[in-house]
Amino acid sequence: MADVRLLGEGFSPPEEMAAFTAAHPAAGGIVSFLGQVRAEPGPHAVEALELKHYAAMTLPGMEALAAATRARWALDGLLIIHRYGVMHPGDPIVLVAAAARHRRDAFAAADFAMDHLKSQSWFWKREKTAAGWRWIEPRPDDHRDLARW
Amino acid sequence: MADVRLLGEGFSPPEEMAAFTAAHPAAGGIVSFLGQVRAEPGPHAVEALELKHYAAMTLPGMEALAAATRARWALDGLLIIHRYGVMHPGDPIVLVAAAARHRRDAFAAADFAMDHLKSQSWFWKREKTAAGWRWIEPRPDDHRDLARW
Amino acid sequence: MPAKLVFLGRLEDIVGTGELAVTPGPLEQVLTTLDPALAVELLGERVRMALNGALLGDSDAVVLAEGDELAFLPPVSGG
Amino acid sequence: MPAKLVFLGRLEDIVGTGELAVTPGPLEQVLTTLDPALAVELLGERVRMALNGALLGDSDAVVLAEGDELAFLPPVSGG
């Protein structure tokens, strides 16, 4: 089964990874992606980031993505955790982990899930810099990434 | 710089990931691969696994691989930890992590490093099952994986 | 019982609220009760709509019943 | 001072030891002091050689000097 969570509070990626690894002892390989709020100096530094979700669609969409990912690759387990709300530099935003017997499956599944979370999941992001809050539009890269699958 | 270690003792992947993540606050994304000794029931279950290395070449080879990986993708940081010695089911064997500004770079770098660790690094593996110790030959898959780069 | 419009992402800032109770009826009629500039924004080609959590096709004619929830979804930008 | 042969992976099991001190000289001559079946194994096409940590090409003529370390490397199987 997949473990899919939409969280309004912070979480600890190392603790989640330790629990996920312990839950899948038969998996030879585990690939993870952790996305965090960048901590950068300078005038364009992001002071805060907010992700909005839509209760009627966001978590159901994540669960459908998890099911599609599991159907496409032979996985022992899949973890998808995504934050919403206001986050600060260094805070984790998203953690995806795929456990599989074969390394190639784990890499592809995590990569696939991230591409779709980035560009097809129901999240809206705004960033706060010294210039104030600004909504982030999708990047052309995100759509290019998606076209790979 | 890359953090490359060849270890004769066990290590904690979650602790290593926590330290690596904390060391790269400007990275938006961190991809990791953890390989562990499979814990499986049944008559073919692996009771122990031993990895032998060659002091004159194994760590230098890992360092060269790290340099090649860093030269090929724009990374904030790269971690490569590989065990040698006798391991048991559930023990971590290898941990690779790549921190990058862009997700795609982190995925490709971790994937590339793993393919080369698997099939081009100076390690020799034998497994102990109920039938005794047996040397493991490289799998055709490993060479196919390498041909992708 | 009214229907509800939900505005996501930047649309919430433009409308000034995340939700709006409206009188049920055909969408065209519902939108006439809003600021015309806002209605144009909501019907922009990059804004998708979902009725009670289900995404609508571009050509679906929308008639809101009592208790319906119609969401306006600008382009997403997650993770 | 002798030279040293190093046997990795399954070769260590076949030889029965991981290292062997040998009298320096051309490799052909060194190998005549070993069991002939073992010498054939060491020169197998899938076994590579490294002199003092540097991989040798297939056609390199090897002459061991005092203190040299020649490693016999069967196909690797890491991670």
GROMACS .gro file of C-alpha atoms in nm:
model
  456
    1MET     CA    1   0.000   0.000   0.000
    2ALA     CA    2   0.101   0.360  -0.040
    3ASP     CA    3   0.134   0.602   0.252
    4VAL     CA    4   0.000   0.936   0.128
    5ARG     CA    5  -0.028   1.237   0.354
    6LEU     CA    6  -0.120   1.602   0.312
    7LEU     CA    7   0.012   1.784   0.619
    8GLY     CA    8  -0.054   2.129   0.761
    9GLU     CA    9   0.229   2.092   1.012
   10GLY     CA   10   0.602   2.032   0.979
   11PHE     CA   11   0.747   1.682   0.966
   12SER     CA   12   1.088   1.521   1.005
   13PRO     CA   13   1.218   1.366   0.681
   14PRO     CA   14   1.489   1.157   0.856
   15GLU     CA   15   1.232   1.010   1.095
   16GLU     CA   16   0.994   0.938   0.809
   17MET     CA   17   1.273   0.774   0.609
   18ALA     CA   18   1.379   0.562   0.906
   19ALA     CA   19   1.021   0.439   0.954
   20PHE     CA   20   0.970   0.377   0.582
   21THR     CA   21   1.297   0.184   0.552
   22ALA     CA   22   1.213  -0.026   0.858
   23ALA     CA   23   0.871  -0.103   0.709
   24HIS     CA   24   1.022  -0.248   0.389
   25PRO     CA   25   1.300  -0.488   0.490
   26ALA     CA   26   1.264  -0.692   0.170
   27ALA     CA   27   1.337  -0.395  -0.055
   28GLY     CA   28   1.692  -0.387  -0.180
   29GLY     CA   29   1.675  -0.020  -0.271
   30ILE     CA   30   1.499   0.292  -0.155
   31VAL     CA   31   1.503   0.616  -0.351
   32SER     CA   32   1.384   0.936  -0.191
   33PHE     CA   33   1.331   1.294  -0.297
   34LEU     CA   34   1.317   1.569  -0.039
   35GLY     CA   35   1.213   1.917  -0.144
   36GLN     CA   36   1.280   2.193   0.104
   37VAL     CA   37   1.241   2.571   0.116
   38ARG     CA   38   1.572   2.710  -0.009
   39ALA     CA   39   1.773   2.914   0.240
   40GLU     CA   40   1.964   3.169   0.036
   41PRO     CA   41   2.120   3.501   0.123
   42GLY     CA   42   2.067   3.811  -0.087
   43PRO     CA   43   1.791   4.051  -0.192
   44HIS     CA   44   1.587   3.780  -0.368
   45ALA     CA   45   1.596   3.546  -0.069
   46VAL     CA   46   1.269   3.372   0.003
   47GLU     CA   47   1.160   3.460   0.356
   48ALA     CA   48   0.850   3.243   0.351
   49LEU     CA   49   0.659   3.020   0.116
   50GLU     CA   50   0.291   2.934   0.128
   51LEU     CA   51   0.125   2.640  -0.039
   52LYS     CA   52  -0.251   2.640  -0.071
   53HIS     CA   53  -0.445   2.327  -0.143
   54TYR     CA   54  -0.809   2.252  -0.223
   55ALA     CA   55  -0.957   2.002   0.021
   56ALA     CA   56  -1.197   1.853  -0.234
   57MET     CA   57  -0.921   1.763  -0.480
   58THR     CA   58  -0.564   1.782  -0.352
   59LEU     CA   59  -0.540   1.472  -0.133
   60PRO     CA   60  -0.762   1.263  -0.366
   61GLY     CA   61  -0.533   1.366  -0.651
   62MET     CA   62  -0.223   1.262  -0.454
   63GLU     CA   63  -0.383   0.926  -0.380
   64ALA     CA   64  -0.463   0.874  -0.748
   65LEU     CA   65  -0.102   0.959  -0.835
   66ALA     CA   66   0.021   0.706  -0.579
   67ALA     CA   67  -0.204   0.439  -0.727
   68ALA     CA   68  -0.081   0.517  -1.079
   69THR     CA   69   0.281   0.503  -0.964
   70ARG     CA   70   0.231   0.169  -0.791
   71ALA     CA   71   0.055   0.028  -1.094
   72ARG     CA   72   0.340   0.125  -1.325
   73TRP     CA   73   0.641  -0.005  -1.130
   74ALA     CA   74   0.702  -0.307  -0.908
   75LEU     CA   75   0.731  -0.144  -0.569
   76ASP     CA   76   0.744  -0.276  -0.215
   77GLY     CA   77   0.625   0.057  -0.082
   78LEU     CA   78   0.559   0.419  -0.171
   79LEU     CA   79   0.554   0.724   0.054
   80ILE     CA   80   0.423   1.065  -0.049
   81ILE     CA   81   0.411   1.346   0.207
   82HIS     CA   82   0.328   1.702   0.099
   83ARG     CA   83   0.300   2.011   0.314
   84TYR     CA   84   0.054   2.294   0.280
   85GLY     CA   85   0.048   2.622   0.473
   86VAL     CA   86   0.326   2.869   0.546
   87MET     CA   87   0.683   2.739   0.551
   88HIS     CA   88   1.023   2.897   0.609
   89PRO     CA   89   1.375   2.838   0.473
   90GLY     CA   90   1.497   2.492   0.561
   91ASP     CA   91   1.145   2.353   0.614
   92PRO     CA   92   1.063   2.034   0.425
   93ILE     CA   93   0.790   2.075   0.160
   94VAL     CA   94   0.764   1.734   0.002
   95LEU     CA   95   0.907   1.388   0.062
   96VAL     CA   96   0.862   1.102  -0.183
   97ALA     CA   97   1.018   0.762  -0.126
   98ALA     CA   98   0.992   0.443  -0.329
   99ALA     CA   99   1.112   0.104  -0.206
  100ALA     CA  100   1.171  -0.168  -0.462
  101ARG     CA  101   1.351  -0.490  -0.523
  102HIS     CA  102   1.521  -0.336  -0.825
  103ARG     CA  103   1.699  -0.003  -0.812
  104ARG     CA  104   1.573   0.110  -1.154
  105ASP     CA  105   1.207   0.080  -1.046
  106ALA     CA  106   1.267   0.282  -0.731
  107PHE     CA  107   1.440   0.564  -0.920
  108ALA     CA  108   1.175   0.581  -1.191
  109ALA     CA  109   0.883   0.571  -0.949
  110ALA     CA  110   1.017   0.852  -0.730
  111ASP     CA  111   1.103   1.060  -1.036
  112PHE     CA  112   0.759   1.004  -1.192
  113ALA     CA  113   0.576   1.088  -0.870
  114MET     CA  114   0.775   1.409  -0.825
  115ASP     CA  115   0.719   1.527  -1.182
  116HIS     CA  116   0.347   1.483  -1.137
  117LEU     CA  117   0.336   1.636  -0.791
  118LYS     CA  118   0.516   1.940  -0.932
  119SER     CA  119   0.303   2.002  -1.232
  120GLN     CA  120  -0.023   1.814  -1.197
  121SER     CA  121  -0.114   1.829  -0.831
  122TRP     CA  122  -0.356   2.081  -0.691
  123PHE     CA  123  -0.121   2.315  -0.510
  124TRP     CA  124  -0.075   2.687  -0.548
  125LYS     CA  125   0.243   2.847  -0.426
  126ARG     CA  126   0.335   3.198  -0.326
  127GLU     CA  127   0.666   3.327  -0.201
  128LYS     CA  128   0.753   3.614   0.024
  129THR     CA  129   1.071   3.808  -0.050
  130ALA     CA  130   1.179   4.157   0.053
  131ALA     CA  131   0.940   4.277  -0.222
  132GLY     CA  132   0.639   4.109  -0.061
  133TRP     CA  133   0.425   3.807  -0.151
  134ARG     CA  134   0.414   3.687  -0.511
  135TRP     CA  135   0.224   3.395  -0.669
  136ILE     CA  136   0.446   3.147  -0.851
  137GLU     CA  137   0.349   3.038  -1.200
  138PRO     CA  138   0.442   2.691  -1.324
  139ARG     CA  139   0.781   2.675  -1.494
  140PRO     CA  140   0.810   2.555  -1.855
  141ASP     CA  141   1.055   2.295  -1.717
  142ASP     CA  142   0.775   2.137  -1.517
  143HIS     CA  143   0.576   2.063  -1.830
  144ARG     CA  144   0.884   1.939  -2.011
  145ASP     CA  145   0.952   1.703  -1.722
  146LEU     CA  146   0.601   1.567  -1.746
  147ALA     CA  147   0.629   1.501  -2.117
  148ARG     CA  148   0.901   1.243  -2.045
  149TRP     CA  149   0.654   0.984  -1.916
  150MET     CA  150   3.298   1.915  -0.220
  151ALA     CA  151   3.188   1.557  -0.213
  152ASP     CA  152   3.178   1.349   0.103
  153VAL     CA  153   3.303   1.002   0.006
  154ARG     CA  154   3.349   0.727   0.262
  155LEU     CA  155   3.440   0.358   0.253
  156LEU     CA  156   3.332   0.210   0.586
  157GLY     CA  157   3.411  -0.115   0.760
  158GLU     CA  158   3.147  -0.052   1.025
  159GLY     CA  159   2.772   0.005   1.013
  160PHE     CA  160   2.623   0.352   0.973
  161SER     CA  161   2.284   0.519   1.017
  162PRO     CA  162   2.131   0.637   0.688
  163PRO     CA  163   1.872   0.864   0.858
  164GLU     CA  164   2.145   1.035   1.061
  165GLU     CA  165   2.362   1.075   0.754
  166MET     CA  166   2.067   1.217   0.558
  167ALA     CA  167   1.982   1.461   0.837
  168ALA     CA  168   2.342   1.586   0.846
  169PHE     CA  169   2.367   1.607   0.466
  170THR     CA  170   2.038   1.797   0.439
  171ALA     CA  171   2.142   2.039   0.712
  172ALA     CA  172   2.474   2.099   0.533
  173HIS     CA  173   2.300   2.208   0.211
  174PRO     CA  174   2.029   2.460   0.302
  175ALA     CA  175   2.042   2.628  -0.039
  176ALA     CA  176   1.953   2.308  -0.224
  177GLY     CA  177   1.589   2.288  -0.323
  178GLY     CA  178   1.599   1.914  -0.372
  179ILE     CA  179   1.787   1.616  -0.236
  180VAL     CA  180   1.769   1.273  -0.397
  181SER     CA  181   1.900   0.972  -0.211
  182PHE     CA  182   1.947   0.605  -0.282
  183LEU     CA  183   1.980   0.358   0.002
  184GLY     CA  184   2.078   0.000  -0.070
  185GLN     CA  185   2.033  -0.247   0.210
  186VAL     CA  186   2.073  -0.621   0.260
  187ARG     CA  187   1.735  -0.775   0.175
  188ALA     CA  188   1.555  -0.949   0.458
  189GLU     CA  189   1.350  -1.225   0.298
  190PRO     CA  190   1.207  -1.547   0.431
  191GLY     CA  191   1.247  -1.880   0.254
  192PRO     CA  192   1.517  -2.129   0.156
  193HIS     CA  193   1.705  -1.880  -0.063
  194ALA     CA  194   1.715  -1.614   0.208
  195VAL     CA  195   2.046  -1.433   0.238
  196GLU     CA  196   2.181  -1.481   0.590
  197ALA     CA  197   2.487  -1.268   0.540
  198LEU     CA  198   2.660  -1.071   0.268
  199GLU     CA  199   3.027  -0.984   0.245
  200LEU     CA  200   3.179  -0.711   0.035
  201LYS     CA  201   3.552  -0.715  -0.024
  202HIS     CA  202   3.741  -0.412  -0.146
  203TYR     CA  203   4.096  -0.344  -0.258
  204ALA     CA  204   4.261  -0.072  -0.054
  205ALA     CA  205   4.478   0.050  -0.340
  206MET     CA  206   4.186   0.113  -0.573
  207THR     CA  207   3.839   0.109  -0.418
  208LEU     CA  208   3.828   0.441  -0.233
  209PRO     CA  209   4.033   0.622  -0.502
  210GLY     CA  210   3.781   0.491  -0.757
  211MET     CA  211   3.488   0.616  -0.551
  212GLU     CA  212   3.652   0.957  -0.525
  213ALA     CA  213   3.705   0.969  -0.901
  214LEU     CA  214   3.340   0.875  -0.952
  215ALA     CA  215   3.232   1.155  -0.717
  216ALA     CA  216   3.446   1.404  -0.909
  217ALA     CA  217   3.300   1.288  -1.241
  218THR     CA  218   2.946   1.315  -1.103
  219ARG     CA  219   3.006   1.665  -0.970
  220ALA     CA  220   3.160   1.772  -1.299
  221ARG     CA  221   2.859   1.651  -1.498
  222TRP     CA  222   2.572   1.803  -1.297
  223ALA     CA  223   2.526   2.127  -1.105
  224LEU     CA  224   2.522   2.001  -0.749
  225ASP     CA  225   2.533   2.169  -0.413
  226GLY     CA  226   2.662   1.854  -0.252
  227LEU     CA  227   2.723   1.485  -0.305
  228LEU     CA  228   2.745   1.206  -0.049
  229ILE     CA  229   2.870   0.854  -0.125
  230ILE     CA  230   2.901   0.603   0.159
  231HIS     CA  231   2.979   0.237   0.085
  232ARG     CA  232   3.028  -0.048   0.329
  233TYR     CA  233   3.271  -0.333   0.309
  234GLY     CA  234   3.292  -0.637   0.536
  235VAL     CA  235   3.023  -0.874   0.654
  236MET     CA  236   2.663  -0.744   0.669
  237HIS     CA  237   2.330  -0.894   0.769
  238PRO     CA  238   1.969  -0.851   0.652
  239GLY     CA  239   1.851  -0.496   0.711
  240ASP     CA  240   2.204  -0.352   0.724
  241PRO     CA  241   2.271  -0.055   0.494
  242ILE     CA  242   2.524  -0.125   0.218
  243VAL     CA  243   2.536   0.197   0.022
  244LEU     CA  244   2.397   0.547   0.055
  245VAL     CA  245   2.421   0.805  -0.222
  246ALA     CA  246   2.270   1.150  -0.191
  247ALA     CA  247   2.279   1.445  -0.429
  248ALA     CA  248   2.168   1.796  -0.336
  249ALA     CA  249   2.089   2.038  -0.615
  250ARG     CA  250   1.904   2.351  -0.697
  251HIS     CA  251   1.715   2.166  -0.969
  252ARG     CA  252   1.539   1.837  -0.908
  253ARG     CA  253   1.642   1.687  -1.242
  254ASP     CA  254   2.014   1.729  -1.164
  255ALA     CA  255   1.977   1.563  -0.825
  256PHE     CA  256   1.793   1.263  -0.970
  257ALA     CA  257   2.037   1.215  -1.258
  258ALA     CA  258   2.346   1.251  -1.039
  259ALA     CA  259   2.228   0.995  -0.782
  260ASP     CA  260   2.122   0.755  -1.055
  261PHE     CA  261   2.454   0.792  -1.242
  262ALA     CA  262   2.660   0.745  -0.926
  263MET     CA  263   2.465   0.430  -0.832
  264ASP     CA  264   2.496   0.274  -1.178
  265HIS     CA  265   2.872   0.322  -1.165
  266LEU     CA  266   2.908   0.208  -0.806
  267LYS     CA  267   2.721  -0.109  -0.897
  268SER     CA  268   2.911  -0.206  -1.205
  269GLN     CA  269   3.239  -0.016  -1.215
  270SER     CA  270   3.356   0.008  -0.857
  271TRP     CA  271   3.610  -0.226  -0.707
  272PHE     CA  272   3.389  -0.439  -0.487
  273TRP     CA  273   3.343  -0.815  -0.481
  274LYS     CA  274   3.035  -0.958  -0.318
  275ARG     CA  275   2.954  -1.297  -0.177
  276GLU     CA  276   2.634  -1.408  -0.012
  277LYS     CA  277   2.566  -1.670   0.248
  278THR     CA  278   2.245  -1.872   0.221
  279ALA     CA  279   2.148  -2.208   0.367
  280ALA     CA  280   2.366  -2.358   0.091
  281GLY     CA  281   2.676  -2.172   0.211
  282TRP     CA  282   2.881  -1.883   0.075
  283ARG     CA  283   2.865  -1.800  -0.296
  284TRP     CA  284   3.042  -1.531  -0.500
  285ILE     CA  285   2.805  -1.303  -0.691
  286GLU     CA  286   2.876  -1.232  -1.057
  287PRO     CA  287   2.773  -0.901  -1.210
  288ARG     CA  288   2.421  -0.902  -1.356
  289PRO     CA  289   2.364  -0.821  -1.726
  290ASP     CA  290   2.130  -0.547  -1.598
  291ASP     CA  291   2.423  -0.369  -1.438
  292HIS     CA  292   2.598  -0.330  -1.771
  293ARG     CA  293   2.278  -0.227  -1.942
  294ASP     CA  294   2.228   0.041  -1.676
  295LEU     CA  295   2.577   0.172  -1.739
  296ALA     CA  296   2.522   0.196  -2.113
  297ARG     CA  297   2.256   0.461  -2.052
  298TRP     CA  298   2.510   0.733  -1.972
  299MET     CA  299  -2.959   2.674   0.043
  300PRO     CA  300  -2.702   2.863  -0.163
  301ALA     CA  301  -2.429   2.727  -0.389
  302LYS     CA  302  -2.065   2.810  -0.329
  303LEU     CA  303  -1.788   2.947  -0.547
  304VAL     CA  304  -1.430   2.866  -0.440
  305PHE     CA  305  -1.132   3.067  -0.559
  306LEU     CA  306  -0.788   2.908  -0.548
  307GLY     CA  307  -0.436   3.048  -0.568
  308ARG     CA  308  -0.405   3.403  -0.697
  309LEU     CA  309  -0.778   3.412  -0.771
  310GLU     CA  310  -0.844   3.431  -0.398
  311ASP     CA  311  -0.636   3.750  -0.382
  312ILE     CA  312  -0.812   3.899  -0.684
  313VAL     CA  313  -1.160   3.823  -0.553
  314GLY     CA  314  -1.063   3.919  -0.201
  315THR     CA  315  -1.210   3.605  -0.049
  316GLY     CA  316  -1.162   3.231  -0.086
  317GLU     CA  317  -1.532   3.145  -0.093
  318LEU     CA  318  -1.850   3.313  -0.199
  319ALA     CA  319  -2.208   3.199  -0.137
  320VAL     CA  320  -2.422   3.250  -0.450
  321THR     CA  321  -2.775   3.186  -0.562
  322PRO     CA  322  -2.799   2.858  -0.756
  323GLY     CA  323  -2.859   2.873  -1.130
  324PRO     CA  324  -2.673   2.868  -1.461
  325LEU     CA  325  -2.310   2.982  -1.428
  326GLU     CA  326  -2.357   3.268  -1.676
  327GLN     CA  327  -2.630   3.407  -1.457
  328VAL     CA  328  -2.427   3.358  -1.137
  329LEU     CA  329  -2.132   3.546  -1.286
  330THR     CA  330  -2.344   3.851  -1.372
  331THR     CA  331  -2.366   3.917  -0.999
  332LEU     CA  332  -1.986   3.959  -0.983
  333ASP     CA  333  -1.762   4.246  -1.089
  334PRO     CA  334  -1.736   4.211  -1.472
  335ALA     CA  335  -1.354   4.234  -1.466
  336LEU     CA  336  -1.351   3.951  -1.216
  337ALA     CA  337  -1.586   3.737  -1.425
  338VAL     CA  338  -1.352   3.777  -1.723
  339GLU     CA  339  -1.062   3.665  -1.506
  340LEU     CA  340  -1.251   3.357  -1.385
  341LEU     CA  341  -1.337   3.252  -1.739
  342GLY     CA  342  -0.976   3.292  -1.861
  343GLU     CA  343  -0.852   3.001  -2.070
  344ARG     CA  344  -0.591   2.904  -1.811
  345VAL     CA  345  -0.849   2.876  -1.534
  346ARG     CA  346  -1.011   2.535  -1.498
  347MET     CA  347  -1.329   2.456  -1.308
  348ALA     CA  348  -1.427   2.171  -1.079
  349LEU     CA  349  -1.780   2.096  -0.964
  350ASN     CA  350  -1.795   1.925  -0.627
  351GLY     CA  351  -1.436   1.810  -0.665
  352ALA     CA  352  -1.468   1.680  -1.023
  353LEU     CA  353  -1.284   1.860  -1.299
  354LEU     CA  354  -1.506   1.996  -1.576
  355GLY     CA  355  -1.437   1.985  -1.948
  356ASP     CA  356  -1.403   2.314  -2.132
  357SER     CA  357  -1.737   2.289  -2.300
  358ASP     CA  358  -1.947   2.163  -2.011
  359ALA     CA  359  -2.247   2.385  -1.947
  360VAL     CA  360  -2.256   2.453  -1.574
  361VAL     CA  361  -2.576   2.492  -1.378
  362LEU     CA  362  -2.532   2.524  -1.003
  363ALA     CA  363  -2.778   2.339  -0.779
  364GLU     CA  364  -2.830   2.405  -0.410
  365GLY     CA  365  -2.522   2.301  -0.209
  366ASP     CA  366  -2.300   2.272  -0.515
  367GLU     CA  367  -1.940   2.382  -0.485
  368LEU     CA  368  -1.778   2.526  -0.797
  369ALA     CA  369  -1.401   2.580  -0.778
  370PHE     CA  370  -1.193   2.803  -1.005
  371LEU     CA  371  -0.845   2.657  -1.044
  372PRO     CA  372  -0.562   2.866  -1.189
  373PRO     CA  373  -0.244   2.689  -1.311
  374VAL     CA  374  -0.089   2.489  -1.032
  375SER     CA  375   0.261   2.532  -0.894
  376GLY     CA  376   0.330   2.272  -0.632
  377GLY     CA  377   0.627   2.117  -0.454
  378MET     CA  378   6.270  -0.736  -0.117
  379PRO     CA  379   5.998  -0.949  -0.280
  380ALA     CA  380   5.708  -0.836  -0.495
  381LYS     CA  381   5.349  -0.913  -0.398
  382LEU     CA  382   5.057  -1.072  -0.581
  383VAL     CA  383   4.706  -0.977  -0.455
  384PHE     CA  384   4.400  -1.192  -0.529
  385LEU     CA  385   4.057  -1.034  -0.509
  386GLY     CA  386   3.706  -1.176  -0.488
  387ARG     CA  387   3.666  -1.541  -0.573
  388LEU     CA  388   4.035  -1.559  -0.676
  389GLU     CA  389   4.129  -1.538  -0.308
  390ASP     CA  390   3.925  -1.853  -0.243
  391ILE     CA  391   4.080  -2.032  -0.540
  392VAL     CA  392   4.436  -1.941  -0.442
  393GLY     CA  393   4.365  -2.001  -0.076
  394THR     CA  394   4.522  -1.673   0.029
  395GLY     CA  395   4.469  -1.302  -0.045
  396GLU     CA  396   4.836  -1.220  -0.090
  397LEU     CA  397   5.147  -1.400  -0.202
  398ALA     CA  398   5.509  -1.281  -0.181
  399VAL     CA  399   5.698  -1.365  -0.500
  400THR     CA  400   6.045  -1.313  -0.643
  401PRO     CA  401   6.050  -1.006  -0.875
  402GLY     CA  402   6.081  -1.062  -1.248
  403PRO     CA  403   5.870  -1.092  -1.564
  404LEU     CA  404   5.514  -1.202  -1.491
  405GLU     CA  405   5.543  -1.511  -1.709
  406GLN     CA  406   5.834  -1.627  -1.498
  407VAL     CA  407   5.654  -1.544  -1.171
  408LEU     CA  408   5.351  -1.747  -1.277
  409THR     CA  409   5.560  -2.059  -1.344
  410THR     CA  410   5.610  -2.085  -0.968
  411LEU     CA  411   5.233  -2.124  -0.918
  412ASP     CA  412   5.002  -2.421  -0.974
  413PRO     CA  413   4.948  -2.428  -1.357
  414ALA     CA  414   4.565  -2.450  -1.319
  415LEU     CA  415   4.577  -2.140  -1.101
  416ALA     CA  416   4.797  -1.952  -1.348
  417VAL     CA  417   4.542  -2.023  -1.622
  418GLU     CA  418   4.267  -1.888  -1.398
  419LEU     CA  419   4.461  -1.568  -1.324
  420LEU     CA  420   4.520  -1.502  -1.692
  421GLY     CA  421   4.153  -1.555  -1.782
  422GLU     CA  422   4.008  -1.291  -2.012
  423ARG     CA  423   3.767  -1.163  -1.746
  424VAL     CA  424   4.044  -1.106  -1.492
  425ARG     CA  425   4.206  -0.765  -1.507
  426MET     CA  426   4.537  -0.666  -1.350
  427ALA     CA  427   4.649  -0.355  -1.163
  428LEU     CA  428   5.009  -0.271  -1.085
  429ASN     CA  429   5.050  -0.063  -0.769
  430GLY     CA  430   4.687   0.047  -0.791
  431ALA     CA  431   4.690   0.139  -1.163
  432LEU     CA  432   4.487  -0.071  -1.403
  433LEU     CA  433   4.691  -0.235  -1.680
  434GLY     CA  434   4.595  -0.264  -2.046
  435ASP     CA  435   4.548  -0.612  -2.191
  436SER     CA  436   4.868  -0.603  -2.388
  437ASP     CA  437   5.096  -0.448  -2.127
  438ALA     CA  438   5.403  -0.663  -2.061
  439VAL     CA  439   5.442  -0.689  -1.685
  440VAL     CA  440   5.777  -0.708  -1.512
  441LEU     CA  441   5.762  -0.699  -1.135
  442ALA     CA  442   6.023  -0.492  -0.952
  443GLU     CA  443   6.102  -0.519  -0.582
  444GLY     CA  444   5.812  -0.394  -0.370
  445ASP     CA  445   5.565  -0.396  -0.662
  446GLU     CA  446   5.207  -0.503  -0.591
  447LEU     CA  447   5.023  -0.678  -0.873
  448ALA     CA  448   4.649  -0.730  -0.817
  449PHE     CA  449   4.427  -0.979  -1.003
  450LEU     CA  450   4.075  -0.837  -1.031
  451PRO     CA  451   3.782  -1.060  -1.131
  452PRO     CA  452   3.456  -0.897  -1.248
  453VAL     CA  453   3.319  -0.665  -0.981
  454SER     CA  454   2.979  -0.695  -0.815
  455GLY     CA  455   2.928  -0.403  -0.578
  456GLY     CA  456   2.644  -0.233  -0.397
   0.00000   0.00000   0.00000
